[in-house]
Amino acid sequence: MKGIKSLAWHPFLGSLFPVLFLFAYNSSYIPFSELLIPTLAVLFSSVLLLFTAKLFLPTWQKAGILVSTWWLLFFSYQAQRVQIMSWFGEASARHSYVLSVNLLLLLAIFLILRKSKSSLYPLSRILNVFAGILVIFPVSQILYFQGSHLVSKASIQPINQRKIQGLGTRPSQRPDIVYIILDGFGRPDNLQKSYNIDLEEFTKFLKAEGFLLPNQSSANYARTAASLASSLNFDYLQNLPGYHPKLTYLDLHKITEEATVLRLLRKEQYQLFGFATGFGNAELTKLATYLSPFTQPSPLREMLFSMSPLQIIEENAMLYRQYVDLKTKLFHYKEAPADKGKRHYELIQFALDNVPHYVGLENPSFVFADIFVGHPPFVFNEQGNYQKPTSKQENFIADGSDLIPSYPGGKEAYMQQYRSQLLFLNKRIMTLVERIKQQAKRPTIIILQGDHGPGANFHQEDATKSNLRERFAIFNAIYLSGKNAPPLPTDLTPVNTFRILLNQYFQTKLPLLPNRQFYSPGNEPGRFTEVTQILQKKENPL
């Protein structure tokens, strides 16, 4: 036992702490399976570093202290740069400067350890205890979350048992369905008033193309994950069998992936296609063919890269090329841009360019794409050229109160960039509509629908601090080809969209549900508070 206690455990525990902490903080977004590779990587690296250090230092304790110092400097690298920027300006936080300072610190610690005549056993034991206490916090949080997740996971299993009625139309009469989520696209009247955005040209074009535009549409939920799960199940989430308020983002995504609409269409020989967004909650990968121009990186890996000197690899073109070439040889990796903003830009372009290719196939198709029209990061200027996101947030798609306080230029800059991106992408959407209609070989449905409105005045944790009308008022436009298209309610909400379409094209008799709206805090996405009555008041709800 004494021998075990005297061992240097802190390099291993210390290297694990950032990995476990990041996973614990983001566990509602990141699958548990993604924890394995980073965990093995840091533990294996710790073994190599410890044996290397022991070649130059007399004891394992001293070697362990040097390795722990290495990990501290390694994982605090970005924090150091940010602090230096705040003190001395951005020029002082160049990689060459910060790396040099870190290497000098590491060298100084090495020389102190080498010259010290003490065994440093007491210090090593203290570091063991300290590192153990550090790791306990994220581990307990992960265990708590996984326990809660098992409860919610068990509760949503019955959703898969919902009965699906057979379709009443002949296969030749079944339409292609193109479901385009215009993420963060607010309602025209609100955008005109609050963002000075004139959508008259865009709406006139859509009406001339045969679209119906319910001009008082509202979202049913304030968040993408809940909005998609509800619309694709054409029901309120609280009505689904097994609903539980502890549903996580992963649970909501699973409900979306196995939605009633998808399973119904697949059973009827539809081909399902889903375009990549880079953000799992807004993608279809299970029942649909996943379409992406490149391999999507692990979000946990990306966060670890961004907080360490490894970020230099992604910022240096030559180093990144060598890194990608190695992964391509080993794992058949399809290259993605190192710049996350550029990657996001190319994913949007890829979807807008390729959606029409999956219309007019031999079998009817369902095509889904979530286009970040009005949601950060804003990567398009008004001419459509790439602009690097100005936000330094670790959460690349942070919005609302998680983003605005630290947004360069504040709320005004956010609203200006929202405006520029939306106005350009509207032009791309107009072209997209024309190409889909040209490609159509059977009746075709095109749904252009906001999942929620803008986030400039949205508070992530407190409904009373949010402009709920701005958040819930959404853009909605639906094209129904063929004769006798049904009229749409002017206040159509997403929960009723597929009820109307199934009744019209598949001879079902689904009743329309009353329009209701629900807010949920960012850290508890399944705990819904109804705000319908607040939104119905005449005054602006803040």
Coordinates of C-alpha atoms in Angstrom, one line a residue:
M1 CA 0.0 0.0 0.0
K2 CA 2.9 2.4 0.9
G3 CA 4.4 1.8 -2.6
I4 CA 1.1 2.6 -4.3
K5 CA 0.7 5.8 -2.2
S6 CA 4.2 7.0 -3.1
L7 CA 3.5 6.6 -6.8
A8 CA 3.0 9.8 -8.9
W9 CA -0.7 9.5 -9.9
H10 CA -1.2 13.3 -10.4
P11 CA 0.2 13.4 -14.0
F12 CA -2.6 10.9 -15.1
L13 CA -5.3 12.5 -13.0
G14 CA -4.2 16.0 -14.0
S15 CA -4.3 15.1 -17.7
L16 CA -7.7 13.6 -17.3
F17 CA -9.2 16.6 -15.6
P18 CA -9.6 18.9 -18.7
V19 CA -11.1 16.0 -20.7
L20 CA -13.6 15.0 -18.0
F21 CA -14.4 18.7 -17.2
L22 CA -15.2 19.6 -20.8
F23 CA -17.3 16.4 -21.3
A24 CA -19.2 17.0 -18.0
Y25 CA -20.0 20.6 -19.0
N26 CA -21.1 19.5 -22.5
S27 CA -22.5 16.1 -21.7
S28 CA -26.0 17.0 -22.9
Y29 CA -24.6 17.6 -26.4
I30 CA -21.8 15.0 -26.7
P31 CA -22.4 11.2 -26.7
F32 CA -20.6 9.3 -23.9
S33 CA -18.7 7.2 -26.5
E34 CA -16.7 10.3 -27.6
L35 CA -15.0 10.3 -24.2
L36 CA -13.0 7.2 -25.0
I37 CA -10.4 8.3 -27.5
P38 CA -9.4 11.6 -25.7
T39 CA -9.1 9.7 -22.4
L40 CA -6.9 7.0 -23.9
A41 CA -4.8 9.7 -25.7
V42 CA -4.0 11.7 -22.6
L43 CA -3.3 8.6 -20.5
F44 CA -1.0 7.1 -23.1
S45 CA 0.7 10.5 -23.5
S46 CA 1.2 10.7 -19.8
V47 CA 2.9 7.3 -19.8
L48 CA 5.3 8.4 -22.6
L49 CA 6.0 11.8 -20.9
L50 CA 6.6 10.2 -17.5
F51 CA 9.1 7.6 -18.8
T52 CA 10.8 10.4 -20.9
A53 CA 11.1 12.7 -17.9
K54 CA 12.5 9.8 -15.8
L55 CA 15.5 9.5 -18.2
F56 CA 16.6 13.0 -17.0
L57 CA 15.4 13.1 -13.4
P58 CA 16.4 10.8 -10.5
T59 CA 13.0 9.9 -9.1
W60 CA 9.5 9.1 -10.4
Q61 CA 8.2 11.8 -8.1
K62 CA 10.3 14.5 -9.7
A63 CA 9.4 13.2 -13.2
G64 CA 5.7 13.2 -12.2
I65 CA 5.9 16.9 -11.1
L66 CA 7.5 17.8 -14.4
V67 CA 4.8 16.0 -16.4
S68 CA 2.0 17.6 -14.3
T69 CA 3.6 21.0 -15.0
W70 CA 3.6 20.2 -18.7
W71 CA -0.2 19.3 -18.6
L72 CA -1.0 22.5 -16.7
L73 CA 0.8 24.7 -19.2
F74 CA -0.6 22.6 -22.1
F75 CA -4.3 22.9 -21.2
S76 CA -4.1 26.4 -19.9
Y77 CA -2.5 27.7 -23.1
Q78 CA -5.6 29.4 -24.6
A79 CA -6.5 30.9 -21.2
Q80 CA -3.0 32.3 -21.0
R81 CA -3.3 33.9 -24.4
V82 CA -6.7 35.4 -23.6
Q83 CA -5.4 36.9 -20.4
I84 CA -2.3 38.3 -22.2
M85 CA -4.5 39.9 -24.8
S86 CA -6.6 41.6 -22.1
W87 CA -3.5 43.0 -20.4
F88 CA -1.2 43.9 -23.3
G89 CA -3.2 43.6 -26.6
E90 CA -3.5 40.9 -29.3
A91 CA 0.0 41.4 -30.7
S92 CA 1.5 40.3 -27.4
A93 CA -0.3 37.0 -27.5
R94 CA 1.3 35.6 -30.6
H95 CA 1.9 31.9 -30.5
S96 CA 5.7 32.3 -30.7
Y97 CA 5.7 34.5 -27.6
V98 CA 3.4 32.4 -25.5
L99 CA 5.1 29.2 -26.4
S100 CA 8.5 30.6 -25.6
V101 CA 7.3 31.7 -22.2
N102 CA 5.8 28.3 -21.5
L103 CA 9.0 26.5 -22.6
L104 CA 11.1 28.7 -20.4
L105 CA 8.8 28.0 -17.4
L106 CA 9.0 24.3 -18.1
L107 CA 12.8 24.5 -18.4
A108 CA 13.0 26.4 -15.1
I109 CA 10.9 23.8 -13.3
F110 CA 13.1 21.0 -14.8
L111 CA 16.3 22.7 -13.6
I112 CA 14.9 23.2 -10.1
L113 CA 13.8 19.6 -9.9
R114 CA 17.2 18.4 -11.2
K115 CA 19.1 20.4 -8.6
S116 CA 16.9 19.8 -5.7
K117 CA 18.3 17.3 -3.2
S118 CA 14.9 16.6 -1.7
S119 CA 13.0 13.5 -2.8
L120 CA 9.8 15.6 -3.0
Y121 CA 7.7 12.7 -1.8
P122 CA 5.5 15.0 0.4
L123 CA 4.8 17.4 -2.5
S124 CA 4.0 14.4 -4.8
R125 CA 1.5 13.1 -2.2
I126 CA -0.1 16.5 -1.9
L127 CA -0.4 16.7 -5.7
N128 CA -2.0 13.2 -5.8
V129 CA -4.6 14.3 -3.3
F130 CA -5.3 17.6 -5.0
A131 CA -5.5 16.0 -8.5
G132 CA -7.8 13.3 -7.1
I133 CA -10.2 15.9 -5.6
L134 CA -10.2 17.8 -8.9
V135 CA -11.2 14.7 -10.9
I136 CA -14.0 13.8 -8.4
F137 CA -16.0 16.9 -9.4
P138 CA -16.4 16.2 -13.1
V139 CA -16.7 12.4 -12.5
S140 CA -19.6 13.0 -10.1
Q141 CA -21.2 15.3 -12.5
I142 CA -20.9 12.8 -15.3
L143 CA -22.3 10.0 -13.2
Y144 CA -25.2 12.2 -12.1
F145 CA -25.9 13.2 -15.7
Q146 CA -25.6 9.6 -17.0
G147 CA -28.0 8.4 -14.2
S148 CA -30.5 11.1 -15.1
H149 CA -30.0 10.3 -18.8
L150 CA -30.8 6.6 -18.2
V151 CA -34.1 7.7 -16.6
S152 CA -35.0 10.0 -19.5
K153 CA -33.7 7.4 -22.0
A154 CA -35.9 4.7 -20.5
S155 CA -38.8 7.1 -20.6
I156 CA -38.6 7.9 -24.3
Q157 CA -38.4 4.3 -25.4
P158 CA -42.2 4.0 -25.8
I159 CA -42.1 6.7 -28.4
N160 CA -40.9 4.2 -30.9
Q161 CA -44.1 2.2 -30.3
R162 CA -46.4 4.9 -31.7
K163 CA -48.8 3.3 -34.2
I164 CA -48.4 4.4 -37.8
Q165 CA -51.4 4.3 -40.0
G166 CA -50.9 3.1 -43.6
L167 CA -51.0 5.7 -46.4
G168 CA -54.0 6.0 -48.6
T169 CA -52.4 7.2 -51.8
R170 CA -50.8 5.2 -54.6
P171 CA -47.0 5.3 -54.8
S172 CA -47.1 7.2 -58.1
Q173 CA -49.0 10.0 -56.4
R174 CA -46.8 10.5 -53.4
P175 CA -44.9 13.8 -53.4
D176 CA -41.3 14.6 -52.9
I177 CA -40.9 16.5 -49.7
V178 CA -38.2 19.1 -49.2
Y179 CA -38.1 20.3 -45.6
I180 CA -35.7 23.3 -45.2
I181 CA -35.3 24.7 -41.7
L182 CA -34.3 28.4 -41.9
D183 CA -32.6 28.5 -38.6
G184 CA -33.3 31.7 -36.6
F185 CA -35.3 33.2 -39.4
G186 CA -37.8 35.6 -37.8
R187 CA -41.2 36.6 -39.1
P188 CA -41.1 39.5 -41.7
D189 CA -43.2 41.9 -39.6
N190 CA -40.8 41.6 -36.6
L191 CA -37.7 41.7 -38.7
Q192 CA -38.9 44.9 -40.4
K193 CA -39.6 46.5 -37.0
S194 CA -36.6 45.4 -34.9
Y195 CA -33.9 44.6 -37.5
N196 CA -34.8 47.0 -40.3
I197 CA -34.9 44.1 -42.7
D198 CA -37.3 44.5 -45.7
L199 CA -38.4 41.0 -47.0
E200 CA -40.8 42.3 -49.6
E201 CA -38.7 41.1 -52.6
F202 CA -38.3 37.7 -51.1
T203 CA -41.9 37.2 -50.1
K204 CA -43.1 38.5 -53.5
F205 CA -40.9 36.0 -55.3
L206 CA -42.2 33.1 -53.2
K207 CA -45.8 34.1 -53.8
A208 CA -45.2 34.3 -57.5
E209 CA -43.7 30.8 -57.3
G210 CA -46.9 29.5 -55.8
F211 CA -45.9 29.5 -52.1
L212 CA -48.4 30.0 -49.3
L213 CA -47.1 32.3 -46.6
P214 CA -48.9 32.2 -43.2
N215 CA -48.1 35.7 -42.0
Q216 CA -48.7 35.1 -38.3
S217 CA -46.7 31.9 -37.8
S218 CA -45.1 31.2 -34.5
A219 CA -42.7 28.5 -33.3
N220 CA -44.0 26.0 -30.7
Y221 CA -40.7 25.8 -28.9
A222 CA -37.9 28.3 -28.4
R223 CA -35.1 25.8 -29.2
T224 CA -34.1 24.0 -32.3
A225 CA -33.8 20.5 -30.8
A226 CA -37.3 20.7 -29.3
S227 CA -38.8 22.4 -32.4
L228 CA -37.5 19.7 -34.8
A229 CA -38.6 16.9 -32.5
S230 CA -42.1 18.3 -32.2
S231 CA -42.6 19.2 -35.9
L232 CA -41.4 15.8 -37.2
N233 CA -43.6 14.0 -34.8
F234 CA -46.5 16.4 -35.6
D235 CA -47.3 16.6 -31.9
Y236 CA -46.3 18.4 -28.7
L237 CA -43.4 16.7 -27.0
Q238 CA -45.4 16.6 -23.7
N239 CA -48.0 14.4 -25.6
L240 CA -45.5 11.8 -26.7
P241 CA -45.5 8.6 -24.8
G242 CA -42.9 8.6 -22.1
Y243 CA -42.1 12.3 -22.1
H244 CA -39.9 13.3 -19.2
P245 CA -38.9 16.9 -18.2
K246 CA -35.3 15.7 -17.8
L247 CA -35.0 15.1 -21.5
T248 CA -31.5 16.2 -22.6
Y249 CA -30.4 17.6 -26.0
L250 CA -29.3 14.0 -26.9
D251 CA -32.7 12.7 -26.0
L252 CA -34.5 15.3 -28.1
H253 CA -32.2 14.5 -31.0
K254 CA -33.0 10.8 -30.7
I255 CA -36.7 11.7 -30.8
T256 CA -36.0 13.7 -34.0
E257 CA -33.9 10.9 -35.5
E258 CA -36.7 8.4 -35.0
A259 CA -39.6 10.7 -35.7
T260 CA -43.0 9.5 -36.8
V261 CA -42.8 11.3 -40.1
L262 CA -39.4 9.7 -41.0
R263 CA -40.5 6.1 -40.0
L264 CA -43.8 6.5 -41.8
L265 CA -42.2 7.7 -45.0
R266 CA -39.4 5.1 -44.8
K267 CA -42.0 2.3 -44.4
E268 CA -43.7 3.6 -47.6
Q269 CA -40.4 3.3 -49.6
Y270 CA -39.3 6.9 -49.4
Q271 CA -35.7 7.7 -49.7
L272 CA -34.6 9.9 -46.8
F273 CA -31.7 12.4 -47.1
G274 CA -30.2 14.7 -44.4
F275 CA -27.6 17.4 -44.9
A276 CA -24.8 17.9 -42.5
T277 CA -24.7 21.1 -40.4
G278 CA -21.7 20.2 -38.2
F279 CA -24.0 20.3 -35.1
G280 CA -25.7 17.0 -34.2
N281 CA -28.9 18.4 -32.9
A282 CA -29.8 19.7 -36.3
E283 CA -28.9 16.7 -38.4
L284 CA -30.6 13.4 -39.5
T285 CA -28.1 10.5 -39.5
K286 CA -29.9 7.4 -38.4
L287 CA -32.8 6.7 -40.8
A288 CA -31.6 9.2 -43.5
T289 CA -28.6 9.1 -45.8
Y290 CA -26.2 11.6 -44.3
L291 CA -24.8 14.0 -46.9
S292 CA -21.6 16.0 -46.1
P293 CA -18.7 17.3 -48.1
F294 CA -16.2 16.1 -45.5
T295 CA -15.8 14.1 -42.3
Q296 CA -17.2 15.8 -39.2
P297 CA -14.7 16.2 -36.4
S298 CA -15.5 15.3 -32.8
P299 CA -16.7 18.3 -30.8
L300 CA -14.8 17.2 -27.7
R301 CA -11.6 16.9 -29.7
E302 CA -12.2 20.4 -31.2
M303 CA -12.6 21.9 -27.7
L304 CA -9.5 20.2 -26.5
F305 CA -7.6 21.5 -29.5
S306 CA -8.8 25.0 -29.0
M307 CA -7.6 25.3 -25.4
S308 CA -4.2 23.8 -26.1
P309 CA -1.2 24.6 -28.3
L310 CA -2.6 22.1 -30.8
Q311 CA -4.7 25.0 -32.1
I312 CA -1.5 26.0 -33.9
I313 CA -1.9 23.0 -36.2
E314 CA -5.3 24.2 -37.4
E315 CA -4.0 27.8 -37.9
N316 CA -0.9 26.9 -39.9
A317 CA -1.8 25.8 -43.4
M318 CA 1.3 23.6 -43.9
L319 CA 1.0 21.8 -40.5
Y320 CA -2.8 21.3 -41.0
R321 CA -2.2 19.8 -44.5
Q322 CA 0.3 17.3 -43.0
Y323 CA -2.2 16.5 -40.2
V324 CA -5.0 15.9 -42.6
D325 CA -2.9 13.8 -45.0
L326 CA -2.0 11.6 -42.0
K327 CA -5.6 11.1 -41.0
T328 CA -6.6 10.5 -44.6
K329 CA -4.1 7.7 -45.0
L330 CA -5.0 6.1 -41.6
F331 CA -8.8 6.7 -41.5
H332 CA -9.9 7.7 -45.0
Y333 CA -10.6 11.1 -43.6
K334 CA -12.3 13.7 -46.0
E335 CA -10.6 17.0 -45.5
A336 CA -12.5 19.8 -43.7
P337 CA -11.2 23.4 -43.5
A338 CA -9.3 24.0 -40.3
D339 CA -11.1 27.3 -39.8
K340 CA -14.4 26.3 -38.1
G341 CA -16.1 29.4 -39.6
K342 CA -15.0 28.4 -43.1
R343 CA -16.2 24.9 -42.5
H344 CA -19.6 26.2 -41.5
Y345 CA -19.7 28.4 -44.6
E346 CA -18.9 25.5 -46.9
L347 CA -21.5 23.2 -45.2
I348 CA -24.3 25.8 -45.9
Q349 CA -23.1 26.2 -49.5
F350 CA -23.0 22.4 -49.9
A351 CA -26.6 22.1 -48.8
L352 CA -27.9 24.9 -51.0
D353 CA -26.0 23.6 -54.0
N354 CA -27.0 19.9 -53.6
V355 CA -30.6 19.7 -52.2
P356 CA -32.1 19.8 -55.8
H357 CA -30.1 16.7 -56.7
Y358 CA -32.2 14.5 -54.4
V359 CA -35.6 15.6 -55.9
G360 CA -37.2 13.8 -58.8
L361 CA -35.5 10.4 -58.2
E362 CA -37.1 7.0 -59.1
N363 CA -38.7 6.7 -55.7
P364 CA -40.2 9.6 -53.8
S365 CA -37.8 11.4 -51.5
F366 CA -37.7 13.3 -48.2
V367 CA -34.9 15.9 -48.1
F368 CA -34.0 17.7 -44.9
A369 CA -31.6 20.5 -44.4
D370 CA -31.1 23.0 -41.5
I371 CA -29.7 26.2 -43.0
F372 CA -28.2 28.6 -40.5
V373 CA -29.8 31.7 -42.1
G374 CA -30.3 33.8 -38.9
H375 CA -28.3 31.9 -36.3
P376 CA -24.7 32.5 -35.3
P377 CA -22.0 32.1 -36.3
F378 CA -22.5 34.7 -39.1
V379 CA -20.1 33.7 -41.8
F380 CA -21.7 35.5 -44.9
N381 CA -21.5 39.2 -45.7
E382 CA -24.2 40.8 -47.8
Q383 CA -22.2 39.9 -51.0
G384 CA -22.0 36.3 -50.0
N385 CA -18.3 36.3 -49.3
Y386 CA -16.8 34.5 -46.3
Q387 CA -16.4 36.6 -43.1
K388 CA -14.6 35.1 -40.1
P389 CA -16.9 34.9 -37.1
T390 CA -16.0 37.7 -34.6
S391 CA -17.1 35.8 -31.5
K392 CA -14.4 34.1 -29.5
Q393 CA -16.9 31.8 -27.7
E394 CA -15.9 28.2 -27.2
N395 CA -19.5 27.2 -28.0
F396 CA -19.4 27.9 -31.7
I397 CA -23.2 28.2 -32.0
A398 CA -23.8 30.2 -28.8
D399 CA -26.6 32.6 -29.1
G400 CA -28.7 35.0 -27.0
S401 CA -27.6 35.8 -23.5
D402 CA -24.7 33.2 -23.8
L403 CA -23.3 35.3 -26.7
I404 CA -24.4 39.0 -26.7
P405 CA -22.6 40.2 -23.5
S406 CA -19.2 39.2 -25.0
Y407 CA -20.0 39.8 -28.7
P408 CA -17.5 42.2 -30.4
G409 CA -19.5 45.4 -31.1
G410 CA -22.4 44.3 -28.9
K411 CA -26.0 43.8 -29.9
E412 CA -25.8 46.3 -32.8
A413 CA -23.0 44.3 -34.5
Y414 CA -24.9 41.1 -33.9
M415 CA -28.1 42.6 -35.6
Q416 CA -26.1 44.0 -38.5
Q417 CA -24.4 40.7 -39.2
Y418 CA -27.7 38.8 -38.8
R419 CA -29.1 41.2 -41.4
S420 CA -26.3 40.8 -43.9
Q421 CA -26.2 37.0 -43.7
L422 CA -30.0 36.7 -44.0
L423 CA -30.3 39.1 -47.0
F424 CA -27.6 37.2 -49.0
L425 CA -28.9 33.7 -48.2
N426 CA -32.4 34.8 -49.2
K427 CA -31.0 35.2 -52.7
R428 CA -29.5 31.7 -52.6
I429 CA -32.9 30.3 -51.3
M430 CA -34.7 31.9 -54.3
T431 CA -32.3 30.1 -56.6
L432 CA -32.7 26.9 -54.7
V433 CA -36.5 27.0 -55.1
E434 CA -36.2 27.5 -58.8
R435 CA -33.8 24.6 -59.1
I436 CA -36.0 22.3 -57.0
K437 CA -39.1 23.0 -59.2
Q438 CA -37.1 22.5 -62.4
Q439 CA -35.9 19.1 -61.0
A440 CA -39.3 17.9 -59.9
K441 CA -40.9 14.9 -61.7
R442 CA -43.8 14.3 -59.3
P443 CA -45.9 16.4 -56.9
T444 CA -43.5 18.3 -54.7
I445 CA -43.8 19.9 -51.3
I446 CA -41.3 22.6 -50.3
I447 CA -41.3 23.8 -46.7
L448 CA -39.3 26.9 -45.8
Q449 CA -39.7 27.2 -42.0
G450 CA -38.0 29.0 -39.2
D451 CA -37.4 26.8 -36.1
H452 CA -37.4 29.9 -33.9
G453 CA -36.7 33.6 -34.3
P454 CA -33.6 35.7 -33.7
G455 CA -31.5 35.5 -30.5
A456 CA -30.4 39.1 -29.9
N457 CA -33.0 39.6 -27.1
F458 CA -33.3 36.0 -26.0
H459 CA -32.2 34.9 -22.5
Q460 CA -31.0 31.3 -22.3
E461 CA -32.2 30.7 -18.7
D462 CA -35.0 33.2 -17.9
A463 CA -38.1 33.7 -20.0
T464 CA -39.0 36.9 -18.2
K465 CA -35.7 38.5 -19.5
S466 CA -36.5 37.5 -23.1
N467 CA -38.3 39.2 -25.9
L468 CA -40.5 36.1 -26.4
R469 CA -42.5 37.6 -29.4
E470 CA -39.3 38.1 -31.3
R471 CA -38.0 34.6 -30.5
F472 CA -41.3 32.8 -31.3
A473 CA -42.4 34.7 -34.4
I474 CA -41.1 32.7 -37.4
F475 CA -40.9 32.8 -41.2
N476 CA -43.1 30.2 -42.8
A477 CA -43.7 29.4 -46.5
I478 CA -45.0 26.2 -48.0
Y479 CA -45.3 25.2 -51.7
L480 CA -47.9 22.5 -52.5
S481 CA -47.8 21.4 -56.1
G482 CA -50.8 19.9 -57.7
K483 CA -54.5 20.9 -57.7
N484 CA -56.7 21.7 -54.8
A485 CA -54.0 22.8 -52.4
P486 CA -55.6 23.3 -49.0
P487 CA -55.7 26.8 -47.5
L488 CA -53.3 27.2 -44.6
P489 CA -54.1 28.9 -41.3
T490 CA -52.5 32.4 -41.2
D491 CA -51.2 31.4 -37.7
L492 CA -49.9 28.0 -38.7
T493 CA -47.4 26.6 -36.3
P494 CA -44.9 23.7 -37.0
V495 CA -46.7 21.1 -34.9
N496 CA -49.5 21.2 -37.5
T497 CA -47.5 21.4 -40.7
F498 CA -47.2 17.7 -41.3
R499 CA -50.8 17.1 -40.1
I500 CA -52.0 19.3 -43.0
L501 CA -49.7 17.7 -45.5
L502 CA -50.5 14.1 -44.5
N503 CA -54.2 14.8 -44.6
Q504 CA -53.9 16.4 -48.1
Y505 CA -51.5 14.0 -49.8
F506 CA -51.9 10.8 -47.8
Q507 CA -55.6 10.8 -47.0
T508 CA -55.1 10.7 -43.2
K509 CA -57.6 12.5 -40.9
L510 CA -55.4 14.1 -38.3
P511 CA -57.0 16.9 -36.4
L512 CA -55.2 20.2 -36.1
L513 CA -53.8 20.9 -32.6
P514 CA -54.3 24.2 -30.8
N515 CA -51.4 26.6 -31.1
R516 CA -49.2 26.6 -28.0
Q517 CA -45.8 27.9 -27.2
F518 CA -43.2 26.7 -24.7
Y519 CA -40.0 28.1 -23.3
S520 CA -37.3 25.9 -21.7
P521 CA -33.9 27.0 -20.2
G522 CA -30.7 26.1 -22.0
N523 CA -29.5 23.7 -19.3
E524 CA -32.8 21.9 -19.0
P525 CA -34.2 21.8 -22.6
G526 CA -37.0 19.4 -21.7
R527 CA -38.4 21.4 -18.9
F528 CA -41.1 23.4 -20.7
T529 CA -43.0 26.4 -19.4
E530 CA -46.0 27.4 -21.4
V531 CA -45.9 31.1 -22.6
T532 CA -48.9 31.0 -24.9
Q533 CA -50.9 33.5 -22.9
I534 CA -47.9 35.9 -22.6
L535 CA -47.5 35.9 -26.4
Q536 CA -51.1 36.6 -27.0
K537 CA -50.9 39.9 -25.0
K538 CA -50.8 43.0 -27.0
E539 CA -47.8 44.6 -25.3
N540 CA -44.3 43.4 -26.2
P541 CA -43.4 40.6 -23.8
L542 CA -40.0 41.2 -22.3

